[in-house]
Coordinates of C-alpha atoms and ligand atoms in Angstrom, one line a residue:
M1 CA 3.2 43.7 53.2
A2 CA 6.5 44.9 51.9
V3 CA 9.7 43.3 53.1
R4 CA 12.7 45.6 53.1
V5 CA 16.0 44.3 51.8
A6 CA 17.8 45.1 55.0
D7 CA 15.4 42.9 57.0
A8 CA 15.8 40.1 54.5
A9 CA 19.6 40.4 54.6
A10 CA 19.6 40.3 58.4
A11 CA 17.3 37.4 58.5
A12 CA 19.4 35.5 56.0
S13 CA 22.3 35.3 58.5
L14 CA 20.3 32.5 60.1
L15 CA 20.9 30.4 57.0
G16 CA 24.5 29.9 57.6
L17 CA 27.8 31.2 56.4
L18 CA 27.7 30.4 52.7
L19 CA 24.3 31.9 52.1
L20 CA 25.1 34.8 54.4
V21 CA 28.0 35.8 52.2
S22 CA 25.9 35.9 49.1
F23 CA 23.0 37.6 50.7
C24 CA 25.2 40.4 52.2
S25 CA 26.9 41.1 48.9
A26 CA 23.4 41.1 47.4
A27 CA 22.2 43.7 49.9
Q28 CA 25.2 45.8 49.2
S29 CA 24.7 45.8 45.5
I30 CA 21.2 46.9 46.0
T31 CA 22.2 49.9 48.1
T32 CA 24.8 51.0 45.6
H33 CA 22.7 50.4 42.5
G34 CA 19.5 51.6 44.0
S35 CA 17.7 54.1 41.8
G36 CA 15.9 57.2 42.9
G37 CA 16.6 59.2 46.1
G38 CA 18.3 56.4 48.0
G39 CA 15.1 54.6 48.8
G40 CA 14.8 51.0 49.7
Y41 CA 13.4 48.1 47.7
V42 CA 10.0 46.5 48.3
S43 CA 8.8 43.1 47.3
A44 CA 6.5 42.9 44.3
V45 CA 5.1 39.5 45.3
G46 CA 2.4 38.6 47.8
D47 CA 4.6 36.2 49.7
P48 CA 8.1 37.6 49.7
G49 CA 10.7 34.9 49.8
M50 CA 8.0 32.2 50.2
R51 CA 7.9 32.5 54.0
R52 CA 4.2 32.7 54.8
D53 CA 2.8 29.7 56.7
G54 CA -0.5 30.0 55.0
L55 CA 0.6 28.9 51.5
R56 CA -1.1 29.8 48.3
V57 CA -0.2 27.5 45.4
A58 CA -2.1 26.6 42.2
W59 CA -1.5 24.5 39.2
E60 CA -2.3 24.7 35.5
A61 CA -1.7 22.4 32.6
W62 CA -1.4 23.5 29.0
N63 CA -1.4 21.8 25.6
F64 CA 1.1 22.8 23.0
C65 CA -0.5 26.1 22.2
N66 CA -1.4 27.0 25.8
E67 CA -5.0 25.8 25.7
V68 CA -6.7 22.7 27.1
G69 CA -8.1 21.0 24.0
R70 CA -9.6 18.1 25.9
E71 CA -9.8 17.4 29.6
A72 CA -8.2 14.2 30.8
P73 CA -10.7 11.6 31.9
G74 CA -11.9 12.1 35.4
M75 CA -9.5 15.0 36.0
G76 CA -11.8 18.0 35.5
S77 CA -10.6 21.2 34.0
P78 CA -6.7 21.5 34.4
R79 CA -6.6 24.1 37.1
G80 CA -6.4 23.5 40.8
A81 CA -5.2 25.1 44.0
D82 CA -4.1 24.3 47.5
C83 CA -4.6 27.4 49.7
F84 CA -5.0 27.4 53.5
E85 CA -4.5 29.4 56.6
L86 CA -2.8 28.0 59.7
E87 CA -4.9 28.6 62.8
N88 CA -3.4 28.8 66.3
G89 CA -5.0 27.4 69.4
V90 CA -4.2 26.2 72.8
D91 CA -4.9 22.7 74.1
E92 CA -6.1 21.6 77.5
N93 CA -2.5 21.5 78.7
G94 CA -1.8 25.0 77.6
Q95 CA 0.3 23.8 74.6
R96 CA 0.0 25.7 71.4
T97 CA -1.9 23.8 68.7
Y98 CA -2.0 24.4 64.9
K99 CA -4.7 23.6 62.4
V100 CA -4.6 23.7 58.6
V101 CA -7.8 25.3 57.4
H102 CA -8.2 24.8 53.7
R103 CA -10.0 27.3 51.4
V104 CA -10.3 25.1 48.3
T105 CA -12.2 21.8 48.4
D106 CA -11.6 18.7 46.3
A107 CA -15.0 19.5 44.7
D108 CA -13.6 22.9 43.6
N109 CA -10.5 21.3 42.1
N110 CA -12.6 18.7 40.3
L111 CA -14.7 21.2 38.5
R112 CA -14.9 20.5 34.8
A113 CA -16.2 22.3 31.8
G114 CA -20.0 22.9 32.0
D115 CA -20.1 22.7 35.8
P116 CA -21.5 25.8 37.4
F117 CA -19.3 27.5 39.8
P118 CA -20.7 27.3 43.4
G119 CA -22.4 30.6 44.1
A120 CA -22.3 31.9 40.6
P121 CA -24.5 31.1 37.6
A122 CA -21.6 30.1 35.4
N123 CA -22.3 27.8 32.5
I124 CA -19.2 27.6 30.3
T125 CA -19.1 24.6 28.1
D126 CA -16.2 25.6 26.0
I127 CA -13.3 23.6 27.4
D128 CA -10.7 26.2 26.6
L129 CA -12.7 29.1 28.1
Y130 CA -13.7 27.1 31.2
A131 CA -10.1 26.7 32.5
P132 CA -9.3 30.4 32.7
A133 CA -12.7 31.0 34.3
K134 CA -11.9 28.3 36.9
E135 CA -8.6 30.0 37.5
L136 CA -10.4 33.2 38.4
Y137 CA -12.8 31.2 40.6
L138 CA -9.9 29.6 42.5
G139 CA -8.2 32.9 42.7
N140 CA -11.2 34.3 44.5
L141 CA -11.0 31.5 47.0
C142 CA -7.3 32.0 47.6
Q143 CA -7.1 35.8 47.4
V144 CA -5.2 37.6 50.1
A145 CA -6.0 41.3 50.7
D146 CA -2.8 43.4 50.5
S147 CA -1.4 46.7 49.4
P148 CA -1.2 48.0 46.7
A149 CA -3.2 45.0 45.3
P150 CA -4.5 41.7 46.5
W151 CA -2.7 38.5 45.3
Q152 CA -3.7 34.9 44.9
F153 CA -1.0 32.1 44.4
W154 CA 2.2 30.8 43.1
M155 CA 1.5 28.8 39.9
V156 CA 2.9 25.4 39.0
M157 CA 2.8 25.1 35.2
L158 CA 2.8 21.9 33.3
K159 CA 3.0 21.7 29.5
N160 CA 2.8 18.8 27.1
G161 CA 5.1 19.5 24.1
N162 CA 3.4 17.0 21.7
L163 CA 1.9 18.6 18.6
D164 CA -0.5 16.6 16.3
T165 CA 0.3 18.5 13.1
T166 CA -2.2 16.5 11.1
A167 CA -5.0 17.7 13.3
A168 CA -4.2 21.5 12.9
I169 CA -5.3 22.1 16.5
C170 CA -2.8 24.9 17.2
P171 CA -3.0 28.2 15.2
E172 CA 0.0 29.3 13.1
N173 CA 1.2 32.7 14.4
G174 CA -2.3 33.3 15.8
R175 CA -4.1 32.4 12.5
P176 CA -6.0 29.2 11.7
A177 CA -3.5 26.5 10.7
R178 CA -3.7 23.9 8.0
P179 CA -2.8 20.2 8.7
F180 CA 0.7 19.1 7.6
P181 CA 2.7 15.9 7.9
Q182 CA 4.4 15.2 11.2
T183 CA 8.1 16.2 11.3
S184 CA 10.8 15.3 13.8
R185 CA 10.7 18.9 15.1
F186 CA 7.1 18.3 16.4
P187 CA 6.7 14.9 18.2
C188 CA 3.4 13.1 18.4
P189 CA 4.5 9.5 19.0
G190 CA 1.1 8.2 20.1
G191 CA -0.7 9.6 17.1
A192 CA -4.1 11.2 17.5
G193 CA -4.7 12.2 21.1
C194 CA -1.0 12.8 21.9
M195 CA -1.8 16.3 23.0
N196 CA -3.7 15.1 26.1
Q197 CA -3.8 16.8 29.5
P198 CA -2.0 15.0 32.4
L199 CA -3.5 13.0 35.2
V200 CA -3.2 15.1 38.3
F201 CA -3.2 13.7 41.9
H202 CA -3.2 16.1 44.8
N203 CA -1.9 15.6 48.3
R204 CA -3.6 18.4 50.3
T205 CA -1.2 20.3 52.5
A206 CA -1.3 18.9 56.1
L207 CA 0.8 18.9 59.3
D208 CA 3.0 15.9 59.7
A209 CA 3.0 13.6 62.8
T210 CA 5.2 16.0 64.8
G211 CA 2.6 18.7 64.2
R212 CA 5.5 21.1 63.3
R213 CA 6.0 20.5 59.6
L214 CA 3.7 21.3 56.7
R215 CA 3.8 19.2 53.6
G216 CA 1.7 18.9 50.4
G217 CA 2.1 18.1 46.8
L218 CA 0.9 17.2 43.4
F219 CA 2.0 14.4 41.0
G220 CA 0.9 12.6 37.9
T221 CA 1.6 11.5 34.4
Y222 CA 0.6 12.2 30.8
D223 CA 0.5 8.4 30.0
L224 CA -3.2 8.0 30.7
D225 CA -3.0 4.2 30.8
A226 CA 0.1 4.1 33.1
A227 CA 0.0 1.2 35.5
D228 CA 3.1 2.1 37.4
L229 CA 4.2 5.7 37.9
G230 CA 7.6 4.5 38.9
S231 CA 8.4 2.9 35.5
K232 CA 11.1 4.6 33.4
D233 CA 8.8 4.2 30.4
V234 CA 6.1 6.3 31.9
S235 CA 6.2 10.1 32.0
Y236 CA 6.0 11.6 35.5
Y237 CA 6.0 14.9 37.3
S238 CA 5.8 15.8 41.0
V239 CA 6.0 19.0 43.0
T240 CA 6.0 18.8 46.8
W241 CA 6.1 21.8 49.1
E242 CA 7.4 21.6 52.7
K243 CA 8.0 24.1 55.5
D244 CA 8.7 24.0 59.2
L245 CA 6.2 25.9 61.1
G246 CA 7.2 29.5 61.9
S247 CA 10.4 29.1 60.0
G248 CA 9.4 32.1 57.9
D249 CA 9.0 34.4 60.9
A250 CA 12.8 34.7 61.3
G251 CA 13.3 35.0 57.6
A252 CA 15.2 31.8 57.3
G253 CA 13.7 28.7 55.8
G254 CA 10.3 29.2 54.3
W255 CA 8.8 26.9 51.7
V256 CA 10.9 24.5 49.7
F257 CA 9.4 23.4 46.4
H258 CA 10.8 20.0 45.2
H259 CA 10.2 19.2 41.5
K260 CA 10.6 16.1 39.4
L261 CA 10.0 15.7 35.7
R262 CA 10.5 12.6 33.6
T263 CA 9.8 12.2 29.9
S264 CA 8.7 9.0 28.2
P265 CA 8.7 7.6 24.6
K266 CA 5.1 8.8 24.2
Y267 CA 5.7 12.1 25.9
P268 CA 9.3 13.1 25.0
W269 CA 8.8 16.9 25.3
L270 CA 7.6 18.2 28.7
M271 CA 7.8 21.4 30.7
L272 CA 7.4 22.1 34.4
Y273 CA 7.8 25.5 35.9
L274 CA 7.0 27.4 39.1
R275 CA 5.7 30.9 38.1
S276 CA 5.1 34.2 39.7
D277 CA 2.4 35.5 37.4
A278 CA 0.7 38.9 37.5
T279 CA -2.4 39.0 39.7
T280 CA -4.5 40.4 36.8
G281 CA -4.2 40.7 33.1
F282 CA -2.5 38.4 30.6
S283 CA 0.6 36.5 31.8
G284 CA 3.4 35.6 29.4
G285 CA 2.3 33.2 26.7
Y286 CA -1.3 33.3 27.7
H287 CA -4.2 35.3 26.3
Y288 CA -6.7 35.0 29.1
D289 CA -7.0 37.0 32.3
T290 CA -4.9 35.2 34.9
R291 CA -4.3 35.2 38.7
G292 CA -0.9 35.0 40.4
M293 CA 1.6 36.2 43.0
T294 CA 3.1 39.3 41.3
K295 CA 1.0 42.1 42.8
I296 CA 3.3 44.8 41.2
V297 CA 4.2 44.0 37.7
P298 CA 7.9 44.8 37.3
E299 CA 9.0 47.0 34.4
S300 CA 12.5 47.0 33.0
P301 CA 15.1 48.1 34.0
H302 CA 14.2 48.6 37.7
F303 CA 13.8 45.3 39.4
K304 CA 15.7 42.3 40.7
V305 CA 14.8 38.7 41.4
R306 CA 16.0 36.5 44.3
V307 CA 15.8 32.7 44.2
T308 CA 17.6 29.8 45.7
L309 CA 18.0 26.9 43.4
E310 CA 19.5 23.4 43.8
V311 CA 19.5 21.2 40.7
K312 CA 19.8 17.6 41.6
Q313 CA 19.3 15.9 38.2
G314 CA 19.7 17.8 35.0
G315 CA 17.2 16.1 32.6
G316 CA 19.8 15.1 29.9
P317 CA 21.4 17.1 27.1
N318 CA 18.1 18.5 25.8
S319 CA 16.9 19.8 29.2
Q320 CA 16.6 23.6 28.8
F321 CA 16.8 24.4 32.4
Y322 CA 15.8 28.0 32.9
L323 CA 17.4 29.8 35.8
M324 CA 15.1 32.6 34.9
D325 CA 12.4 32.5 32.3
M326 CA 10.7 35.9 31.7
G327 CA 7.5 36.2 29.8
S328 CA 5.7 39.3 28.6
C329 CA 3.6 40.5 25.6
W330 CA 3.7 43.5 23.5
K331 CA 2.9 44.3 19.9
N332 CA 5.5 44.9 17.2
D333 CA 4.5 48.6 17.2
G334 CA 5.3 48.8 20.9
R335 CA 1.7 48.9 22.2
P336 CA 0.7 46.5 25.0
C337 CA -1.1 43.3 24.1
D338 CA -4.9 43.4 24.0
G339 CA -5.9 39.8 23.2
D340 CA -5.8 40.1 19.4
V341 CA -3.7 37.0 18.7
T342 CA -2.8 38.1 15.2
T343 CA -0.8 41.2 16.4
D344 CA 0.0 40.4 20.1
V345 CA 3.5 38.9 20.4
T346 CA 4.7 36.8 23.4
R347 CA 8.2 37.8 24.3
Y348 CA 10.4 35.3 26.2
S349 CA 13.9 35.4 27.4
E350 CA 15.6 32.6 29.3
M351 CA 19.0 31.8 30.7
I352 CA 19.6 28.1 30.2
I353 CA 22.0 26.8 32.8
N354 CA 22.4 23.2 31.5
P355 CA 26.2 23.2 30.6
E356 CA 25.4 20.8 27.7
T357 CA 23.4 23.5 25.9
P358 CA 25.4 24.7 22.9
S359 CA 25.5 28.1 21.3
W360 CA 23.7 27.9 18.0
C361 CA 24.5 31.5 17.5
T362 CA 28.0 31.6 15.9
P363 CA 29.9 33.9 13.5
R364 CA 28.8 31.5 10.7
R365 CA 25.1 31.3 11.8
I366 CA 24.2 34.9 12.6
D367 CA 20.6 34.0 11.7
Q368 CA 20.5 32.4 15.1
C369 CA 21.8 35.5 16.9
P370 CA 20.0 38.7 17.9
P371 CA 21.1 41.6 15.7
W372 CA 22.7 43.4 18.6
H373 CA 24.3 42.8 21.9
T374 CA 24.2 45.7 24.3
F375 CA 26.4 46.0 27.4
R376 CA 25.1 47.4 30.6
N377 CA 27.0 50.7 29.9
G378 CA 24.9 51.1 26.7
T379 CA 27.7 50.1 24.2
R380 CA 26.1 48.1 21.3
V381 CA 27.9 45.5 19.2
H382 CA 26.4 44.2 15.9
R383 CA 26.4 40.5 15.2
T384 CA 28.5 40.9 12.2
D385 CA 31.3 42.4 14.4
A386 CA 33.0 39.0 14.8
A387 CA 35.8 40.5 17.0
R388 CA 33.5 41.9 19.6
F389 CA 30.1 40.2 19.5
P390 CA 29.7 37.6 22.3
Y391 CA 28.3 34.8 20.2
S392 CA 28.8 32.2 22.9
A393 CA 26.6 34.2 25.3
Y394 CA 23.5 33.1 23.2
H395 CA 21.9 29.8 22.7
V396 CA 19.5 31.0 20.0
Y397 CA 17.4 34.0 19.0
C398 CA 14.3 33.8 16.8
S399 CA 12.1 36.5 15.4
P400 CA 8.4 36.9 15.7
G401 CA 6.6 35.2 12.7
N402 CA 4.8 38.5 12.0
A403 CA 7.9 40.8 12.2
R404 CA 7.7 42.6 8.9
A405 CA 11.2 44.1 9.0
A406 CA 13.2 41.5 10.9
E407 CA 16.9 42.0 10.2
Q408 CA 18.0 39.3 7.7
P409 CA 19.2 36.7 7.9
T410 CA 16.9 35.5 10.7
T411 CA 15.2 32.4 11.9
Y412 CA 11.5 32.7 12.8
C413 CA 10.2 31.3 16.0
D414 CA 8.0 28.2 16.2
A415 CA 4.6 29.4 14.9
Y416 CA 2.5 26.9 16.7
S417 CA 3.5 26.7 20.4
N418 CA 1.7 29.9 21.5
P419 CA -1.7 31.2 20.8
Q420 CA 0.0 34.1 19.0
P421 CA 3.4 34.8 17.4
Q422 CA 6.4 34.8 19.7
E423 CA 9.9 36.0 20.0
I424 CA 12.5 34.1 22.0
L425 CA 16.0 35.1 23.1
Q426 CA 17.8 32.2 24.9
L427 CA 21.1 32.9 26.8
V428 CA 23.7 30.7 28.2
P429 CA 26.2 31.5 31.0
H430 CA 29.0 33.8 29.8
P431 CA 31.2 36.6 31.3
V432 CA 29.0 39.3 29.7
W433 CA 26.1 38.3 32.0
G434 CA 28.2 38.8 35.1
E435 CA 27.3 42.5 35.2
F436 CA 23.7 41.4 35.9
G437 CA 24.4 38.8 38.5
Y438 CA 23.8 35.9 36.1
P439 CA 26.1 32.8 35.7
T440 CA 29.3 33.6 33.9
A441 CA 30.6 30.1 33.2
K442 CA 29.0 26.8 32.2
G443 CA 28.3 24.7 35.3
Q444 CA 27.5 27.6 37.6
G445 CA 24.3 26.9 39.5
W446 CA 24.2 23.4 38.1
I447 CA 24.3 20.0 39.8
G448 CA 26.5 20.1 42.9
D449 CA 26.5 24.0 42.9
P450 CA 23.3 25.1 44.7
R451 CA 23.1 28.9 45.0
A452 CA 21.1 31.8 46.3
W453 CA 20.9 34.1 43.3
E454 CA 20.2 37.8 43.1
L455 CA 19.6 38.5 39.5
D456 CA 19.3 42.0 38.0
V457 CA 16.6 40.8 35.7
G458 CA 15.4 44.3 35.2
A459 CA 18.7 45.7 33.9
M460 CA 19.3 42.6 31.9
S461 CA 16.0 42.6 30.2
Q462 CA 16.4 46.3 29.4
A463 CA 19.7 45.5 27.6
L464 CA 18.4 42.5 25.6
Y465 CA 17.3 42.8 22.0
F466 CA 13.7 42.6 21.2
Y467 CA 12.2 43.2 17.8
Q468 CA 10.0 46.3 17.0
D469 CA 8.7 47.7 13.7
P470 CA 11.0 50.5 12.5
G471 CA 10.1 54.0 13.8
T472 CA 7.8 52.8 16.5
P473 CA 8.1 54.0 20.1
P474 CA 9.9 51.5 22.4
A475 CA 7.6 49.1 24.2
K476 CA 7.3 49.2 28.0
K477 CA 8.8 45.9 29.0
R478 CA 6.5 44.7 31.8
W479 CA 7.2 41.2 32.9
S480 CA 3.9 39.6 33.8
S481 CA 5.5 36.2 34.3
L482 CA 8.8 35.3 35.9
D483 CA 9.5 31.6 36.5
V484 CA 12.1 28.8 37.0
G485 CA 12.0 25.3 35.7
T486 CA 12.8 23.1 32.8
E487 CA 11.7 22.3 29.3
I488 CA 13.0 18.9 28.3
Y489 CA 13.0 18.8 24.6
V490 CA 12.5 15.5 22.7
S491 CA 14.2 12.9 24.9
N492 CA 12.7 9.5 25.5
H493 CA 13.9 8.8 29.1
A494 CA 15.1 12.0 30.7
E495 CA 14.7 13.0 34.3
A496 CA 15.2 16.3 36.0
E497 CA 14.9 17.1 39.7
W498 CA 15.4 20.4 41.6
T499 CA 14.4 22.4 44.6
L500 CA 13.5 26.1 44.6
S501 CA 13.0 28.4 47.6
G502 CA 13.2 32.0 48.6
F503 CA 11.7 33.4 45.4
D504 CA 11.2 37.2 45.5
I505 CA 10.9 40.1 43.1
L506 CA 12.2 43.5 44.4
V507 CA 11.3 46.9 43.0
P508 CA 12.5 50.3 44.2
E509 CA 10.1 51.6 46.8
D510 CA 9.8 55.0 45.1
C511 CA 9.0 53.4 41.7
V512 CA 5.7 51.8 42.6
G513 CA 3.1 53.4 40.4
S514 CA 0.1 52.3 38.5
S515 CA -1.2 51.9 35.0
G516 CA -4.6 51.1 33.7
G517 CA -3.8 47.4 34.3
G518 CA -2.9 47.7 38.0
P519 CA 0.2 48.4 40.1
I520 CA 3.5 48.4 38.2
S521 CA 7.1 49.4 39.0
R522 CA 8.0 52.4 37.0
C523 CA 10.8 54.9 37.8
L524 CA 10.2 58.2 36.2
Ligands
NAG1 C1 -25.7 25.1 30.1 O1 -25.7 25.4 28.7 C2 -26.1 24.4 27.9 C3 -26.0 24.8 26.4 O2 -26.4 26.1 26.3 C4 -27.6 24.0 28.3 O3 -28.0 22.9 27.5 C5 -27.6 23.5 29.7 O4 -28.9 23.2 30.2 C6 -27.0 24.6 30.6 N1 -26.8 24.2 32.0 C7 -27.1 24.9 33.1 C8 -26.8 24.2 34.4 O5 -27.6 26.0 33.0
NAG2 C1 1.6 12.1 48.3 O1 1.3 11.4 49.5 C2 1.8 10.1 49.5 C3 1.2 9.4 50.7 O2 1.5 10.1 51.9 C4 3.3 10.1 49.5 O3 3.8 8.8 49.4 C5 3.8 10.8 48.3 O4 5.2 11.0 48.3 C6 3.1 12.2 48.2 N1 3.5 12.8 46.9 C7 3.6 14.1 46.7 C8 4.1 14.5 45.3 O5 3.4 14.9 47.5
NAG3 C1 31.2 49.2 27.9 O1 31.5 47.9 28.3 C2 32.1 47.1 27.5 C3 32.2 45.7 28.1 O2 32.7 45.7 29.3 C4 33.5 47.7 27.1 O3 34.2 46.9 26.2 C5 33.3 49.1 26.6 O4 34.6 49.7 26.4 C6 32.5 49.9 27.5 N1 32.2 51.2 26.8 C7 32.3 52.4 27.4 C8 32.0 53.6 26.6 O5 32.7 52.4 28.6

C-alpha cells in the first residue's frame, strides 16, 4: 500500500491554507530532487501519514540500558499493544454502523515473564528476554499483510533515566561494569530500586458517544507508590490517540497522538518517544529482534520524513526535544551489527528544537564537536577552521567508547545508557540545516509555531559525521528507528506536552530493494 506524493499533496489541500502551502512546496521539492529516472516516492511505513482507521500502536518501557531489569508490580512484562480493525455494518434503519474489533486482549497485555504465550509452548523466565519475545508475540497479533513486507505497529517508547551506579546493573560499553559511587551525572534519588519500570494503565481504543470518533490511550507513572497522578511531585506520562472516522480516506486528518511527560524529584530524567521502528531486525539502541512500522528500512541519502508537530509545553531548559531522532547500528569497521554488544555501536543523531539548548561545541571546546562539518554540496570544513566551521549548529558530539582512533581531543559517550557502545551527534537549529528542510533558527517549530515538516533526513544523515576505524569501507547507513519526542534530563518538576500526526517516511519508488535483513531503500 504505497501512497504517492502527488496524492498526499492533493489530499493535504483539505487541511487548510497554511498547511497547503507547506505541503505543496514539499511536493515540489520532491519532484526536483527526486533521484533516479524521474520516478515517484513511495511510503516506507505501513500506515502512511497515520491515516488508517484500524490503528496499530504498541508500547515498550526500558530501563537505563534498554532492558527491563525488574517488572513493575502487577504490570506484567513492559510491552503492550492496542490493535484493532474497524468493522462496518448496517443497522435496522439502514444506517451505517461501526464496531471496533480488538486483536489484543488485556490478558495478552498482562503477560509477564514465565507466562506461556497462548498457542505456543514458550517458557521464558529471564525477564530481559521475555519482553522482546512478548513484542514478537504482540507483533503477530497486530501484523498487517502488505507489500513488500508485513508490518505491525507504531511504538510508544518510555525510558527511565535513573542509573543505580552502585548496583552495576548496566554494562560499560557492552562489557560487565563494576559498581562506582553515584555522581550528579547519573541520578538515582530513591536509592536501590530507582531503575524501576513504570505503572502502565491502558484505555483501549473505542468509539465515543457520537459513534464517529475513535479514542484510546495509555498513561502512568514511575512513582510506584503514587496516590495522586495529578500531583506535581509525581512523575507522569500519557499518550492519547484520536481520529475522526473516515478522516484518513480523504488524506486529511488521520490520527493525532497527544503526549505528556512530567518528571519528579525521584524520577528526574525521563524519555517519551513515538517511534517508527523496522518490522524486523534490531532497531536503534536495541539488541533484540523487534517489530514496528517501517516495512522498508530507509538508507541514506535517499529518503525523507514528514511529520506534523505541535509543541504545547517544552519541558524546561533540560528538555532535549527531538524533532527527529534517528537510530541505527553499525560496527566501527563499517559492518552491520550482529548482536555482539562489544563491537556493535548504536549511532544516534538528533535535532534538538528546544531554543534553550546551548551549543557545547565551540571554538574553545572542539572536543564537543564532530571533526568535520560537510555541506550538502560535499564541501568539508574541519572543526579547527574557526572561520568556517558552524559550531553553533551542534549541541554536542561524542565518540563511541570503543573507537580506537577517535580524533583527539574528543569526549566519549555515556558508556552505560545502551547495551553497547554508542555515538551521538546532536544538532540545534542553524542556517546550515536549511538545505535539508530542518529548522534554521532557534524557536522554529517550538511552542506557538506548529508545523508540518518535510525533512530530508536521508541527505542530512549522509552528510553527518560518524566515526569509523581508519581504512574501513563506509558503513551503509540504514535507519531502523526514526522517532520524535523528548528526553527531559535531570529536572525535578518539568512538564512537556505535544501532539504529533501525519508521520511518514518516503523513499524513491525505484530504489526499493532488498538485503538479507528485508526490504531496504537503496539507489544504485
Ligand atoms: C518453566 O521453566 C521452569 C524452569 O525451567 C520450570 O520450573 C517450570 O515448570 C516451567 N513451566 C512451564 C509452564 O513449562
Ligand atoms: C483514560 O480514560 C479515562 C476515562 O475515560 C479518561 O479520563 C482519561 O483521560 C483517559 N486517559 C488517556 C491517557 O487516554
Ligand atoms: C558548498 O556550500 C557551502 C555552503 O553553502 C559554500 O560555502 C561553498 O562555497 C560551496 N562549495 C562549492 C564547491 O560549491
